[in-house]
Short mmCIF file of C-alpha atoms and ligand atoms in Angstrom, two decimals:
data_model
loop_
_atom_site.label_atom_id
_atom_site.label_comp_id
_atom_site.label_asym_id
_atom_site.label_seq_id
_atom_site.Cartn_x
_atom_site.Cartn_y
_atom_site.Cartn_z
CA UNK A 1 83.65 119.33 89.12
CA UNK A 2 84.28 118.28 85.56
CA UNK A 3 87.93 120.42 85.77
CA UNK A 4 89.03 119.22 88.88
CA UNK A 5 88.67 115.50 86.67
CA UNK A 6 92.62 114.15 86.65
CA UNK A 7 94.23 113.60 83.74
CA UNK A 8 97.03 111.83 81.78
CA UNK A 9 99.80 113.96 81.31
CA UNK A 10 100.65 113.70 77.71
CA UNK A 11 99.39 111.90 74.45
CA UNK A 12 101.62 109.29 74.60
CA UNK A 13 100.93 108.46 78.39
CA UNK A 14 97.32 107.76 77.36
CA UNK A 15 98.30 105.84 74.17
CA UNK A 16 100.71 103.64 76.35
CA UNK A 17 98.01 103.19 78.75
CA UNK A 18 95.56 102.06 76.74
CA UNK A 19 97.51 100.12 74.61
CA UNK A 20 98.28 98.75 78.05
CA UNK A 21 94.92 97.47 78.01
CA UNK A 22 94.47 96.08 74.86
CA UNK A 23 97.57 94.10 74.65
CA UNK A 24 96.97 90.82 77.22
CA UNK A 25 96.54 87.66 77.39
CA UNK A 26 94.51 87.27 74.47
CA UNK A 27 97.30 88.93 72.10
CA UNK A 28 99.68 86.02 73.49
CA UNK A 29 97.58 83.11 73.50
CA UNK A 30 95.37 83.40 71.54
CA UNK A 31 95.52 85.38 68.35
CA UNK A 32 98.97 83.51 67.48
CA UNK A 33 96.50 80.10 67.96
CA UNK A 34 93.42 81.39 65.81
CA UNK A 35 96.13 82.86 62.95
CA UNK A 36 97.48 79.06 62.91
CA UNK A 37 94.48 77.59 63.02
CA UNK A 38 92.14 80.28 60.03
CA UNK A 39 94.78 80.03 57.44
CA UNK A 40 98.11 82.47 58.66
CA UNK A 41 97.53 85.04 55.80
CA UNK A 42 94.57 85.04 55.43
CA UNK A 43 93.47 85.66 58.84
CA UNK A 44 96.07 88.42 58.77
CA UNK A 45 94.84 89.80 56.21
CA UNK A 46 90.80 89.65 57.51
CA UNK A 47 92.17 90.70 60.99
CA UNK A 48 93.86 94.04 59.95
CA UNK A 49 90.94 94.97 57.59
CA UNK A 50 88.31 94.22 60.46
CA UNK A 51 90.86 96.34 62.78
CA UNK A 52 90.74 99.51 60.60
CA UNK A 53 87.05 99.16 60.05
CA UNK A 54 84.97 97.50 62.84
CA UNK A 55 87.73 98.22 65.81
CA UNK A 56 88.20 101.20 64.86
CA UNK A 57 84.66 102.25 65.02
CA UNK A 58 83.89 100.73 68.24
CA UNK A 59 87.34 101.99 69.65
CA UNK A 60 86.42 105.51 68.35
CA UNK A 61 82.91 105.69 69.83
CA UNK A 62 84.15 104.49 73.38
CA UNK A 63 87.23 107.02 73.70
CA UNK A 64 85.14 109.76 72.16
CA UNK A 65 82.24 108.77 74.85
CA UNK A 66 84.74 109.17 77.50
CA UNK A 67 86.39 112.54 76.74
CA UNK A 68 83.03 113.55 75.96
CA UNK A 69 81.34 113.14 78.94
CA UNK A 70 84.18 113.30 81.29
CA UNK A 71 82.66 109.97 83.18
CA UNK A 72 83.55 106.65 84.29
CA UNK A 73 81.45 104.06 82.53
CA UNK A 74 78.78 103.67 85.01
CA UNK A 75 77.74 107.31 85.02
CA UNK A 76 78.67 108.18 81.22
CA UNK A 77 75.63 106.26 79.33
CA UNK A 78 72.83 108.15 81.70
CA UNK A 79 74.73 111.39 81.14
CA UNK A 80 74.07 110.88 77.52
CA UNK A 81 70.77 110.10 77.41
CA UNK A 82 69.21 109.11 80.63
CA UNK A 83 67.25 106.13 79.08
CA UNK A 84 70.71 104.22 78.68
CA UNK A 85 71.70 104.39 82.20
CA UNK A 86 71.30 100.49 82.31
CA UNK A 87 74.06 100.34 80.07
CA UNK A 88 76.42 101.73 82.54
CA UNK A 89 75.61 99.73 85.15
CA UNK A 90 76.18 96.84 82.17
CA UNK A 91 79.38 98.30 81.56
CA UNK A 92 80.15 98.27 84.86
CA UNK A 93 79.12 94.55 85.50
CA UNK A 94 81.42 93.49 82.99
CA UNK A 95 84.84 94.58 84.19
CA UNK A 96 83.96 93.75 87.59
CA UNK A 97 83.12 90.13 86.83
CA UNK A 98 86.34 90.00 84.70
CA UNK A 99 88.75 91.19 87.39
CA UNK A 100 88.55 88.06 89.77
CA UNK A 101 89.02 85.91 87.01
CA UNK A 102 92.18 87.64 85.04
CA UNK A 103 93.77 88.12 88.34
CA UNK A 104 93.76 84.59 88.56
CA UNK A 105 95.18 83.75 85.47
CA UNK A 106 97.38 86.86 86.43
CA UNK A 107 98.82 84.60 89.43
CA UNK A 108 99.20 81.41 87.70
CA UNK A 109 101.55 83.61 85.38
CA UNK A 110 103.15 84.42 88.36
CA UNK A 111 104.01 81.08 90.14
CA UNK A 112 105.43 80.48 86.66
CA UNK A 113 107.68 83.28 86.70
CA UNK A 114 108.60 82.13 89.90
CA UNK A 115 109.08 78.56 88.90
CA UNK A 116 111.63 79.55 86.01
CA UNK A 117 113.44 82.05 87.95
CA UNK A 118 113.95 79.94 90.65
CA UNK A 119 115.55 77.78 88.12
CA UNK A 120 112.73 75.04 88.81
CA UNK A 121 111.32 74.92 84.61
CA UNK A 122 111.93 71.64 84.49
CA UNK A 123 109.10 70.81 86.99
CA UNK A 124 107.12 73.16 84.79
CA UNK A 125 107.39 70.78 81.62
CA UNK A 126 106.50 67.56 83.90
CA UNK A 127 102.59 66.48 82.71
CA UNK A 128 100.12 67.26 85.37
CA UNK A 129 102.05 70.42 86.73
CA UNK A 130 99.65 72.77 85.76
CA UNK A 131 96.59 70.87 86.78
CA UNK A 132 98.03 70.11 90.21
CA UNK A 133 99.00 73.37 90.69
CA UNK A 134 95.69 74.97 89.83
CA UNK A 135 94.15 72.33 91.98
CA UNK A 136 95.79 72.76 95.15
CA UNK A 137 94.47 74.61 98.27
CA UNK A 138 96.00 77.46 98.63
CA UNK A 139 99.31 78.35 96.09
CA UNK A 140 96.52 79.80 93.73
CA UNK A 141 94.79 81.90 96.13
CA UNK A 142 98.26 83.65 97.15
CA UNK A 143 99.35 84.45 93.87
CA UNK A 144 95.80 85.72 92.74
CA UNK A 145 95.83 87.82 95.54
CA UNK A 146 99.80 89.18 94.67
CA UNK A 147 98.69 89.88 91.33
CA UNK A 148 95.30 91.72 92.39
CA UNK A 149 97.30 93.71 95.48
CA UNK A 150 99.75 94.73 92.63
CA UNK A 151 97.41 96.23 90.85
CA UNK A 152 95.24 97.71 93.12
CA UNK A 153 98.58 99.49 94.80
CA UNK A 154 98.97 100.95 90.94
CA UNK A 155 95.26 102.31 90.78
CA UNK A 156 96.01 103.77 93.91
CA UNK A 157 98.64 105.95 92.87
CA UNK A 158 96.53 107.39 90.36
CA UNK A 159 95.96 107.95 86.67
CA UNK A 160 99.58 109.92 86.24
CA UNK A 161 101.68 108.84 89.04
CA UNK A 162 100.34 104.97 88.54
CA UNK A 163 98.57 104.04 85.31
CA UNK A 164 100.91 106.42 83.09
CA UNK A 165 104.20 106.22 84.94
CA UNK A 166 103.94 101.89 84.79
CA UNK A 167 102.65 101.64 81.30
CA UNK A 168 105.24 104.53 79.72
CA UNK A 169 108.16 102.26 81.26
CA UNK A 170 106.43 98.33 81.15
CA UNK A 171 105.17 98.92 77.25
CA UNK A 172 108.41 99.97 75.57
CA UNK A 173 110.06 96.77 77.38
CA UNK A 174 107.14 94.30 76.52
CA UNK A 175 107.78 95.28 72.47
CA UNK A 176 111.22 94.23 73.01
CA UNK A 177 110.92 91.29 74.76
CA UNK A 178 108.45 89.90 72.16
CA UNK A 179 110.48 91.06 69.65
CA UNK A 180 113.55 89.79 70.95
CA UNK A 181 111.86 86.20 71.65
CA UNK A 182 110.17 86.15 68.39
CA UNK A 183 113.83 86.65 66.55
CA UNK A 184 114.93 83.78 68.80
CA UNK A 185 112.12 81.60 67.72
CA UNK A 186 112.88 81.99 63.92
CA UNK A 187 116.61 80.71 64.69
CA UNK A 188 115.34 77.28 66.13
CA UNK A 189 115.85 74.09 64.44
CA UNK A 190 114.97 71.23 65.78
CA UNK A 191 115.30 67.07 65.10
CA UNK A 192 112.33 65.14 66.41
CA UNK A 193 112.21 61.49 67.49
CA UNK A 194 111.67 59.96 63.51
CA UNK A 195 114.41 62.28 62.62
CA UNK A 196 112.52 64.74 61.02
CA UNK A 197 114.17 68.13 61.31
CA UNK A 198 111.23 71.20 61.47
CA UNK A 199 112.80 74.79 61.71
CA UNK A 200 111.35 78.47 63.12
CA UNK A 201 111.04 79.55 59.44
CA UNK A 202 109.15 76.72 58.76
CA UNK A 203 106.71 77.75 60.94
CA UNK A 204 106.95 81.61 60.26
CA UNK A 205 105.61 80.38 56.97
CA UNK A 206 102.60 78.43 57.91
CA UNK A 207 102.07 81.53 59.83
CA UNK A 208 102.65 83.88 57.06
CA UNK A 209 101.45 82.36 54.04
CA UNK A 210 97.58 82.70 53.31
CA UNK A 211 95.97 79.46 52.51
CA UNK A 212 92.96 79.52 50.74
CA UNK A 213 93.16 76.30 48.99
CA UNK A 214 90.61 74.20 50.06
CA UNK A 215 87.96 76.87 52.07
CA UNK A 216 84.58 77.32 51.30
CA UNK A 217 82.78 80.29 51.50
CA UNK A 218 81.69 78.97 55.43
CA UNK A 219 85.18 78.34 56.04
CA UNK A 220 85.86 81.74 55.17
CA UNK A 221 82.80 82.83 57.64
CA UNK A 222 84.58 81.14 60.36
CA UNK A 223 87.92 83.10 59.73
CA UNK A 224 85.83 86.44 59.61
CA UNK A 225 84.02 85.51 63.08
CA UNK A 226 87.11 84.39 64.58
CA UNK A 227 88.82 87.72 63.84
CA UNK A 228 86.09 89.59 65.04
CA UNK A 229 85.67 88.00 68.16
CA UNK A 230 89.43 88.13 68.53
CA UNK A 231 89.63 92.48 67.67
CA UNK A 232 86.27 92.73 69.76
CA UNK A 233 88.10 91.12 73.39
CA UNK A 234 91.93 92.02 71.78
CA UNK A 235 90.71 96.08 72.05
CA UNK A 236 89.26 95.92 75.53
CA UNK A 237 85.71 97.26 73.76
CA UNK A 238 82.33 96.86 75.67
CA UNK A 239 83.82 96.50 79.11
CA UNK A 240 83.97 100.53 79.71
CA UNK A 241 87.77 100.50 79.71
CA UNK A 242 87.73 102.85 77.30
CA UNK A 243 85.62 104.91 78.19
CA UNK A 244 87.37 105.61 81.43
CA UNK A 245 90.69 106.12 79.69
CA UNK A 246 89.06 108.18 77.29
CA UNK A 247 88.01 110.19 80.09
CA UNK A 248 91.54 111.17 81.11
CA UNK A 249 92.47 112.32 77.68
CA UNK A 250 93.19 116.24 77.38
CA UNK A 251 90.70 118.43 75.36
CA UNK A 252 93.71 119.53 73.42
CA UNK A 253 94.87 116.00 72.19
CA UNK A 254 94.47 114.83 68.42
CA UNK A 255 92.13 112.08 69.50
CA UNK A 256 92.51 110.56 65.72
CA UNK A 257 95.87 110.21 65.82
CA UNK A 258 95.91 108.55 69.56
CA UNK A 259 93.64 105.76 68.20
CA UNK A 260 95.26 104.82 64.96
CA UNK A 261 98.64 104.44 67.27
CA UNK A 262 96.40 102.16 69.69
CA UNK A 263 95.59 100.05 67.13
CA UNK A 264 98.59 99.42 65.02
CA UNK A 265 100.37 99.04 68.85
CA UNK A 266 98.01 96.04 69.33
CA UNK A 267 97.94 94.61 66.82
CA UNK A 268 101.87 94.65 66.15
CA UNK A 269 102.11 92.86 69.39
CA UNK A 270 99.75 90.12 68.26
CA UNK A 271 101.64 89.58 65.38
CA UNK A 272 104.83 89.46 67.04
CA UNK A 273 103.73 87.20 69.62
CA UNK A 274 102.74 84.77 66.80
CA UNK A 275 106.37 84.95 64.95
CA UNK A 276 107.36 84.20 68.75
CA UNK A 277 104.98 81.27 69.49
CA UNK A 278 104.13 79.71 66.20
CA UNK A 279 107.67 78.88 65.04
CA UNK A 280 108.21 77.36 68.79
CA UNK A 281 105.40 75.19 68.65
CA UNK A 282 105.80 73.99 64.81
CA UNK A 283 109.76 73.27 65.06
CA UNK A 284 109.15 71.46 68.44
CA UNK A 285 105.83 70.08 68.51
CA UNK A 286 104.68 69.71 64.71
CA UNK A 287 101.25 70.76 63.49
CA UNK A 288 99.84 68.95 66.03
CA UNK A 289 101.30 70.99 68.69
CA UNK A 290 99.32 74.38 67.55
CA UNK A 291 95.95 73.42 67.76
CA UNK A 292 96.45 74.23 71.74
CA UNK A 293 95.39 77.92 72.64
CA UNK A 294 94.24 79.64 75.88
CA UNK A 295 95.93 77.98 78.93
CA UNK A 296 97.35 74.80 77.75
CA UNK A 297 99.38 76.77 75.58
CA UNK A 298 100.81 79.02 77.76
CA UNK A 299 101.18 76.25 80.84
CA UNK A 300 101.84 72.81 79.27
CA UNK A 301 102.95 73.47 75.97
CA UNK A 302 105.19 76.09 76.19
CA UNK A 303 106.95 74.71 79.65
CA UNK A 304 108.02 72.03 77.31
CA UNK A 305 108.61 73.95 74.73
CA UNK A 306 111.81 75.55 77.06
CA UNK A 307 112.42 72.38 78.26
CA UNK A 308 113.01 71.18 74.35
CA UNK A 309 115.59 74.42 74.04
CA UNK A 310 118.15 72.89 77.15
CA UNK A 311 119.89 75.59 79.28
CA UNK A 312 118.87 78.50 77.20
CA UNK A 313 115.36 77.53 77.67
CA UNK A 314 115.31 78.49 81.20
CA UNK A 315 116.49 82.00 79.92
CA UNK A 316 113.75 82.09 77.36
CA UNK A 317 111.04 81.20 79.89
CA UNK A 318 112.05 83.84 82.28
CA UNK A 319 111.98 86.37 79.77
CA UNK A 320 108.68 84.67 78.28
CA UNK A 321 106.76 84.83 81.31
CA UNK A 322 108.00 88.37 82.61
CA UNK A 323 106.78 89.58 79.37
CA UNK A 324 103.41 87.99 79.92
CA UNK A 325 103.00 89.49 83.13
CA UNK A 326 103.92 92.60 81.99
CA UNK A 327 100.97 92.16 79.51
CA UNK A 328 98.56 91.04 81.90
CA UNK A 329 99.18 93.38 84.30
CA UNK A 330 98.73 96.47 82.75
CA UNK A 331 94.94 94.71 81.43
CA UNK A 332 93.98 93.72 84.83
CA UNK A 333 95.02 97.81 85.86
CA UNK A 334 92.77 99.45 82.98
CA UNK A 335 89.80 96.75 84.05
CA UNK A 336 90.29 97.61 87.73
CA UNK A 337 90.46 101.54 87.11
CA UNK A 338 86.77 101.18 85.00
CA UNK A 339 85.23 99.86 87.98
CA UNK A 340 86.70 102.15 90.53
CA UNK A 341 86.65 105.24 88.26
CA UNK A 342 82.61 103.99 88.18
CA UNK A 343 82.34 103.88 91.98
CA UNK A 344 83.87 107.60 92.39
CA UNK A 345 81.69 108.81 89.97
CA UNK A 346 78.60 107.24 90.83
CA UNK A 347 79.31 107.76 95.20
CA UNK A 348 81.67 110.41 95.25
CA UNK A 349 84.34 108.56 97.12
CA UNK A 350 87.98 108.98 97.02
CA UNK A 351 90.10 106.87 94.89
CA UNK A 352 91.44 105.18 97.90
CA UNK A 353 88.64 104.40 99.28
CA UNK A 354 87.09 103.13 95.86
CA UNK A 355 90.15 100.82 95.35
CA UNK A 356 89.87 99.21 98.67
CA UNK A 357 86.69 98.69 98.23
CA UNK A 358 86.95 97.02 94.91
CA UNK A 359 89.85 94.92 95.69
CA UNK A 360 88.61 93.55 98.57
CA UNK A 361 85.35 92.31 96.14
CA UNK A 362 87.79 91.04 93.50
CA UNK A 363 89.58 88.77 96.35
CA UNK A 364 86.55 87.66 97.60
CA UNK A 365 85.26 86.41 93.94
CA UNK A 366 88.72 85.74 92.76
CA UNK A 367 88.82 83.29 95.81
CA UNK A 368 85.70 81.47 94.99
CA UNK A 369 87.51 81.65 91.50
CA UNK A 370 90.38 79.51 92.50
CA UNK A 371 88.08 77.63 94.58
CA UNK A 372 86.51 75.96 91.65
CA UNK A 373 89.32 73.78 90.72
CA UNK A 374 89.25 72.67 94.35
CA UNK A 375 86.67 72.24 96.88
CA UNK A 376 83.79 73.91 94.57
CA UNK A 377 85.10 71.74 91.56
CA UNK A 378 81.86 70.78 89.55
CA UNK A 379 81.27 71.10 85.06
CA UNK A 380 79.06 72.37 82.91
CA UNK A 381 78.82 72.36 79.46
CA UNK A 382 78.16 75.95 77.77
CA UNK A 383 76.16 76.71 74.72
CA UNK A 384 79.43 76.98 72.23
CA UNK A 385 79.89 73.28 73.84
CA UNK A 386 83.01 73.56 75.91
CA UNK A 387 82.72 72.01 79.22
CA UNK A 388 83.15 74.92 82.07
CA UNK A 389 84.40 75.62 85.66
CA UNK A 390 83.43 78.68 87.62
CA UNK A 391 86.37 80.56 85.65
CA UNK A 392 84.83 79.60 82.20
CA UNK A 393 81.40 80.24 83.23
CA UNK A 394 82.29 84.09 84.10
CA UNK A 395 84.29 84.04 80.87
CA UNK A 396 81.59 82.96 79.19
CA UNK A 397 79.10 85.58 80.14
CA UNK A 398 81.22 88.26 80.14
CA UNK A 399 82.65 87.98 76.75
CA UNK A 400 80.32 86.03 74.91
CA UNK A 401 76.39 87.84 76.14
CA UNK A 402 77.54 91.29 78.10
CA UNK A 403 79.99 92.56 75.79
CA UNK A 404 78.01 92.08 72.63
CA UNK A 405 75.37 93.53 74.21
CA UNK A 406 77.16 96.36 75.29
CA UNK A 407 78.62 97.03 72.15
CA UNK A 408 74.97 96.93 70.45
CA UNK A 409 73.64 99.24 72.48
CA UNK A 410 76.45 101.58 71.98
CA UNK A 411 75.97 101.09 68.62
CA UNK A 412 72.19 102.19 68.34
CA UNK A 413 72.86 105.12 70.87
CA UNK A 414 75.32 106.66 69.30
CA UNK A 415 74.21 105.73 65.78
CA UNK A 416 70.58 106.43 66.40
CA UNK A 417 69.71 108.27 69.15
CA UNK A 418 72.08 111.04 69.93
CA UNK A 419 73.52 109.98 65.96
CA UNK A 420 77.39 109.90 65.12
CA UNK A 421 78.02 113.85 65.07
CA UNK A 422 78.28 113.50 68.54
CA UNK A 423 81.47 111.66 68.49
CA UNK A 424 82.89 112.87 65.05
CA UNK A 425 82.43 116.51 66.46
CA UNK A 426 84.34 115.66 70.03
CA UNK A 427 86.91 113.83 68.09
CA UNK A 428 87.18 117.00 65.35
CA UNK A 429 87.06 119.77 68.11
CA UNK A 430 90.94 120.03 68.22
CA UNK A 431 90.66 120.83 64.58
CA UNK A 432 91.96 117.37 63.24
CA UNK A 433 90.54 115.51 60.85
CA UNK A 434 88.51 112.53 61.02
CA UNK A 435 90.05 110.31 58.32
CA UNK A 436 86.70 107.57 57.37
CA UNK A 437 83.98 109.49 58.97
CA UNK A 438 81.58 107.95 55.83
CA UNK A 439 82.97 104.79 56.66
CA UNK A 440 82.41 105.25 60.78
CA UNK A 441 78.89 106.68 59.64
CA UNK A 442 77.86 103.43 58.05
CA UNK A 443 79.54 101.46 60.21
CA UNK A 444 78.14 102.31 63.81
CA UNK A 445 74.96 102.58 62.03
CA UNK A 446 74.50 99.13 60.40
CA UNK A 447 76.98 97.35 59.27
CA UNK A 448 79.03 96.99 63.50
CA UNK A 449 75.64 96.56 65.45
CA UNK A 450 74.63 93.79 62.32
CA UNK A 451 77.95 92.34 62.31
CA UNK A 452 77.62 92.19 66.70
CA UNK A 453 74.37 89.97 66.33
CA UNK A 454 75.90 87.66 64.51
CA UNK A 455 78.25 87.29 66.50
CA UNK A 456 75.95 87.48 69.38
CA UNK A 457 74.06 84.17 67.71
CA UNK A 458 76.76 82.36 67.61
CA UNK A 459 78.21 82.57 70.65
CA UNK A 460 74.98 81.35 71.98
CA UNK A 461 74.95 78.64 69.71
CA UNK A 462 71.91 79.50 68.03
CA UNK A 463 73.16 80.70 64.67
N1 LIG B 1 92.53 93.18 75.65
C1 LIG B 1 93.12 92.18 76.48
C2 LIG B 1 93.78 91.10 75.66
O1 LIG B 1 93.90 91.15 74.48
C3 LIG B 1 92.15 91.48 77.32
C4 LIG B 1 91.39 92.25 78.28
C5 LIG B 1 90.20 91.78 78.64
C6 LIG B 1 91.87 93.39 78.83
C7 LIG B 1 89.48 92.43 79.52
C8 LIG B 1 91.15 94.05 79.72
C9 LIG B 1 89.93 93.57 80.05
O2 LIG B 1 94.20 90.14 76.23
#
């Protein structure tokens, strides 16, 4: 059974792929937001050394589980150690509460594609767009449903002929669009109003250069929670993405060397898309412009942003928001492949009849989704204190209680109970070295599952 498992066809299918995953939504809108907002540098600097340490250990553990076991997430934990199936079915939870809601941000990228190819931006950069868009009955539902049918077709195709094949050609065009974009942004200059004239560089420098000036030791807290956070969600950990992916990789590939390329590939692309946002928003907006992050940066503030540029802005938001669903799409296909790699696994289905299944639960959810800026409009305010619609509300327990927990109790199995030889030996069998196995032994033993709680607390407010 375990040969017959498919498999991606070369190294650099799998790295592409799950890369794929880990560079979305939150590289583009938010890490760009939280570098602005934690100091540029310094959060730079706190971000890459969480990446090589914490991300790397979680990011280790999961593709290691995966290969390992030769499982989808919901079947991998109990083949472990039989006392952790829960966890599976956890970290199978997750990714199928996430899917409704990411294929509805999925579509609103979408209609906005559509809006700038169309040549209709301007309407884009109008206030209330977004909010009457999102509120009406049924535009959101159609392009949720797009976006979900487009990935479902690619999971249907398979691991080689649809997960590998899109993400070897869409990730090679994403780097350059965000690259090209983000060489465009650093040309901008721009007069406001008063007459004040605020250029890209600028901005690349409030982005850039670390300030410490001024930041207590709690301040400094703050940055190093942010950047967790940020890694934890930017890496697609504690969803069993990676696990599944993992899964897929060859005996014979240098595991060590696929996950160092992962990383630096996402996190390159975060940094990029903040050299393409940051000196945008500072040369046309001013400081006040980047405290938005999340949707009203991508929706209302960047729309006008374009606007701000004149003809070539319509070019620029094409490109932008093709690049963005490029991003988004190739997260919402490793999310949808966890939960239907699960349901093969656990039922013994086919993969078609897995993916229908699956998809027709996401539109179902992803309807009442949409449905909650319309008819089953009501708020809530969360723990962390942000008022919440349906879409926030499965946000908020997905990333902020399931994933931490998932990623504790990954933690204290493998560090614990079947105790970190059991990844550093499948990651070692092809020979290679493990580069920081003293530092992945501390680290999945104390200092990640520690470092998790807090993080834990204070998403729930109490800490
Ligand atoms: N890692 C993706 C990002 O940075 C987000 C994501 C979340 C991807 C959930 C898959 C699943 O945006």
């Amino acid at each position: 059974m375990n040969n017959k498992r498919t498999s991606f066809s070369s190294s650099i299918g799998f790295v592409l792929a799950a890369a794929g995953s880990a560079v979305g939504l939150g590289n583009i809108w938010r890490f760009p937001y939280l570098a602005a907002k934690d100091g540029g540098g310094l959060f730079l600097v706190i971000y890459i050394i969480l990446a090589v340490t914490f991300g790397f250990t979680l990011l280790t553990s999961e593709i290691a589980i995966g290969r390992k076991t030769k499982q989808s997430p919901l079947t991998a934990y109990n083949k472990i150690n039989p006392k952790f199936r829960w966890l599976g079915t956890i970290a199978c939870i997750v990714p199928m509460m996430i899917i409704p809601y990411y294929s509805v941000i999925g579509g609103w990228v979408l209609k906005y594609f559509v809006t700038f190819i169309t040549g209709s931006g301007k309407e884009a950069a109008v206030d209330g767009y977004f909010t009457s868009f999102i509120t009406s009955d049924y535009e959101p539902i159609i392009y949720m449903a797009i976006f979900l049918l487009a990935t479902a077709f690619i999971i249907y195709l398979g691991v080689e002929k649809g997960i590998e094949t899109v993400s070897k050609i869409l990730m090679p065009v994403l780097i350059i669009l965000v690259v090209g974009i983000a060489i465009f942004s650093l040309t901008i200059s721009h007069t406001d109003d008063a007459g004040a004239v605020r250029t890209g560089l600028d901005g690349l420098k409030i982005y850039l250069i670390p300030s410490i000036e001024g930041k207590s030791l709690d301040d400094i807290i703050i940055v190093i929670m942010d950047a967790m956070g940020q890694l934890f969600y930017s890496l697609s950990i504690a969803m069993g993405i990676m696990i599944a992916y993992g899964s897929y990789v060859r005996d014979e590939d240098n595991l060590m060397r696929s996950i160092n390329q992962i990383e630096i590939f996402d996190t390159l692309v975060a940094f990029f898309a903040g050299v393409m946002i940051i000196p945008a928003v500072y040369a046309f907006m001013g400081t006040e412009g980047m405290s938005a992050s999340g949707p009203g940066l991508m929706f209302i503030s960047m729309p006008k942003i374009f606007q701000e540029m004149g003809s070539v802005g319509t070019f620029i938001g094409i490109v932008f928001f093709l690049m963005v669903i490029f991003a988004a799409l190739t997260s919402c296909i490793s999310i949808m492949e966890a939960i239907v790699s699960s349901f093969m696994d656990e039922f013994h289905i086919s993969r078609r009849r897995a993916t229908v299944f699956e998809t027709i639960i996401a539109l179902a959810i992803g309807t009442v989704v949409c449905l909650g800026y319309n008819k089953l409009y009501f708020e809530v305010s969360l723990p962390n204190g942000a008022v919440a619609q349906i879409l926030d509300i499965m946000d908020y327990i997905s990333n902020n209680i399931l994933m931490p927990i998932v990623a504790m109790a990954t933690c204290i199995l493998i560090g614990w109970i079947v105790k970190p030889d059991y990844v550093i030996d499948e990651v070692t069998k092809t020979g290679s070295r493990f580069g920081r196995e003293k530092l992945y032994r501390i680290m999945i033993q104390y200092i990640a599952p520690i470092m998790l709680a807090i993080l834990f607390l204070q998403a729930l407010g109490i800490l």
